[in-house]
Amino acid sequence: MYQIYPRSFKDSDSDGIGDLKGIISKLDYIKSLGVDVIWLNPIYSSPNDDNGYDVSDYRNIMKDFGTMEDFDALLKGMHERGLKLVMDLVVNHSSDEHEWFKQSRSSRTNPYRNYYHWWDAERGKPAYRYSLFDVNHDAWKYDSLTNAYYLHYFSRKQPDLNWENPKLRQEIYGIMKFWADKGIDGFRLDAFQFAAKDTTFPAFPAGFEKNFVQYYAMGPHLHNYLQEMNSGVLSKYDVMSVAEGAGNTFEDAHDLVDADRHELNMAYAFEGVDIANDPKGYSLLHFKEVFSKWDSVFAEKGWLSIFLANHDQARMVTRFGNDNPEFRDVSSKMLTTFILTMRGTPYYYNGDELGMTNIRFDKIDDYRDMSTLNEYQYQKNTGGDLKQFMEKIKFSCRDNGRTPFQWDSSNAGFTNGTPWIKVNPNYKTLNEAAQKKDQNSCLNYFRKIIALRKKYDVLVYGKYTLLDKSNPDVYAYTRELDGKKLLVLLNFKSVPASVSIGIDLSKAKVLINNYSTASNGGALKPYEAIIFEL
Ligand code: NOJ
């Protein structure tokens, strides 16, 4: 699964914003990678408070991105090349500029009132709900027009839809059918674990009001809604489905995707991607433990997504590898090897195939992400340490992963206009044009390892066994299926490291390696990755 952030991929009309025609112009490139499916971040009409995650018309295309004709051409172009399309479905909330919300807020008796969550002010202030994006961290916004509060877990311009209302649910299924009838191949359900709510809005235990996953996810009827969605829409089309997030427990995750429950196809859990949140580094032992645990829980039943990045994260190589020019390529290839050799469906974020890195803005004005700007304001208003905050976001802000795709050495080849967010200055040397000519580039390594995964079913379905578990530097595991056995060795450190696996490698064949010659298996070079066939 190759994820495209349309705003930053390729601009065709010089307005500085990526668009559908831009993606169309790069379909041959995408095909050349060997990926099978494209997940597009939202492309529906939107005032862009949250870059398309605030939809004002679910049956239309965002003006910045083009027209419905462009969309049809894009889908056709993908299908002609054997590529599938997964659309982002943002239905935990809409934009406050959606017609439903305009109606809903206009009066207490409007037929759309119950499409959203309102709390009449004469009942007093509702129990506190945390908002991830609000400048005051408050998810209830008072609206004087009808003397009531409305709920928004994300920004004020993203009011939460009321899934408890059957009419709203039918509207959403209608929207899904509209796109499925067009022939798309799947849905990624944005923030869906938060959709179902206890509409009595009880107070959460003191001190836990901000525990978002534990108290806000997997509300009372969530599974019923998914089963209803499955029987009404998903089961009627040849589409795949994945929800963002997998609840709070393994049981939640299983319940979302066990085939006999008829809900979704694939779990997308955050525990792995959340590990690298400290610029000082992370523990490989922890990393191994998390990925091994998730693999074992899904070994017999259910199916996982494997990923280390997406549009809500800073760059993979900066967070999990080492973006110092000395180690950038090799650590990026090592991480790519990890993603492509685990059991589950690999999700790969555009630009990571080049080893794109964090931009590390110095000034708050360079950031575009509304949630970051609001948090900056919150810190300012509450006397927070702004210097510390600025340092933190250099490492972790999602805008680092949203800088324009680096196509070539001319203004990155992304746009002829002024890009909506600054281009990473390393585009002059780090770009697709340069890498395509270099057989040893990250880009060509990505192509090779995808081809390898397609050739070896064992990499997709094979049993996973962790070796040398307590090794703090090297991640070693085997994959086995129908008599085939592969060994994966990954040095996660910038210094040579040894590994003790108790396997005779004298007859083993190296299938891929991220250096020009592979080590013999006992000692690994910095960030070395090797796959052996045993
Ligand atoms: C999760 C999306 O991935 C993120 O980009 C967005 O800001 C929130 N959901 C709200 O839709």
Coordinates of C-alpha atoms and ligand atoms in Angstrom, one line a residue, residues 41 50 53 90 93 133 154 158 188 190-191 244 311-312 398 402, ligand 1:
N41 CA -5.5 11.2 1.7
D50 CA -7.1 20.2 8.5
Y53 CA -9.9 16.1 6.9
V90 CA -13.6 11.0 7.0
H93 CA -16.6 14.4 11.8
F133 CA -6.6 20.1 18.1
F154 CA -10.6 17.5 16.6
Q158 CA -14.5 19.6 12.6
R188 CA -9.6 3.9 5.0
D190 CA -10.4 8.0 9.4
A191 CA -10.6 8.3 13.3
E244 CA -7.4 4.1 11.5
H311 CA 1.0 11.8 7.0
D312 CA 0.5 12.2 10.7
R398 CA 3.7 16.0 11.0
R402 CA 4.3 16.8 4.4
Ligands
NOJ1 C1 -6.5 11.3 11.5 C2 -5.9 11.8 10.3 O1 -5.0 10.9 9.9 C3 -5.3 13.1 10.6 O2 -4.5 13.6 9.6 C4 -6.5 14.1 10.9 O3 -6.0 15.3 11.3 C5 -7.4 13.5 12.0 N1 -7.7 12.1 11.8 C6 -8.7 14.2 12.0 O4 -9.4 13.8 10.8

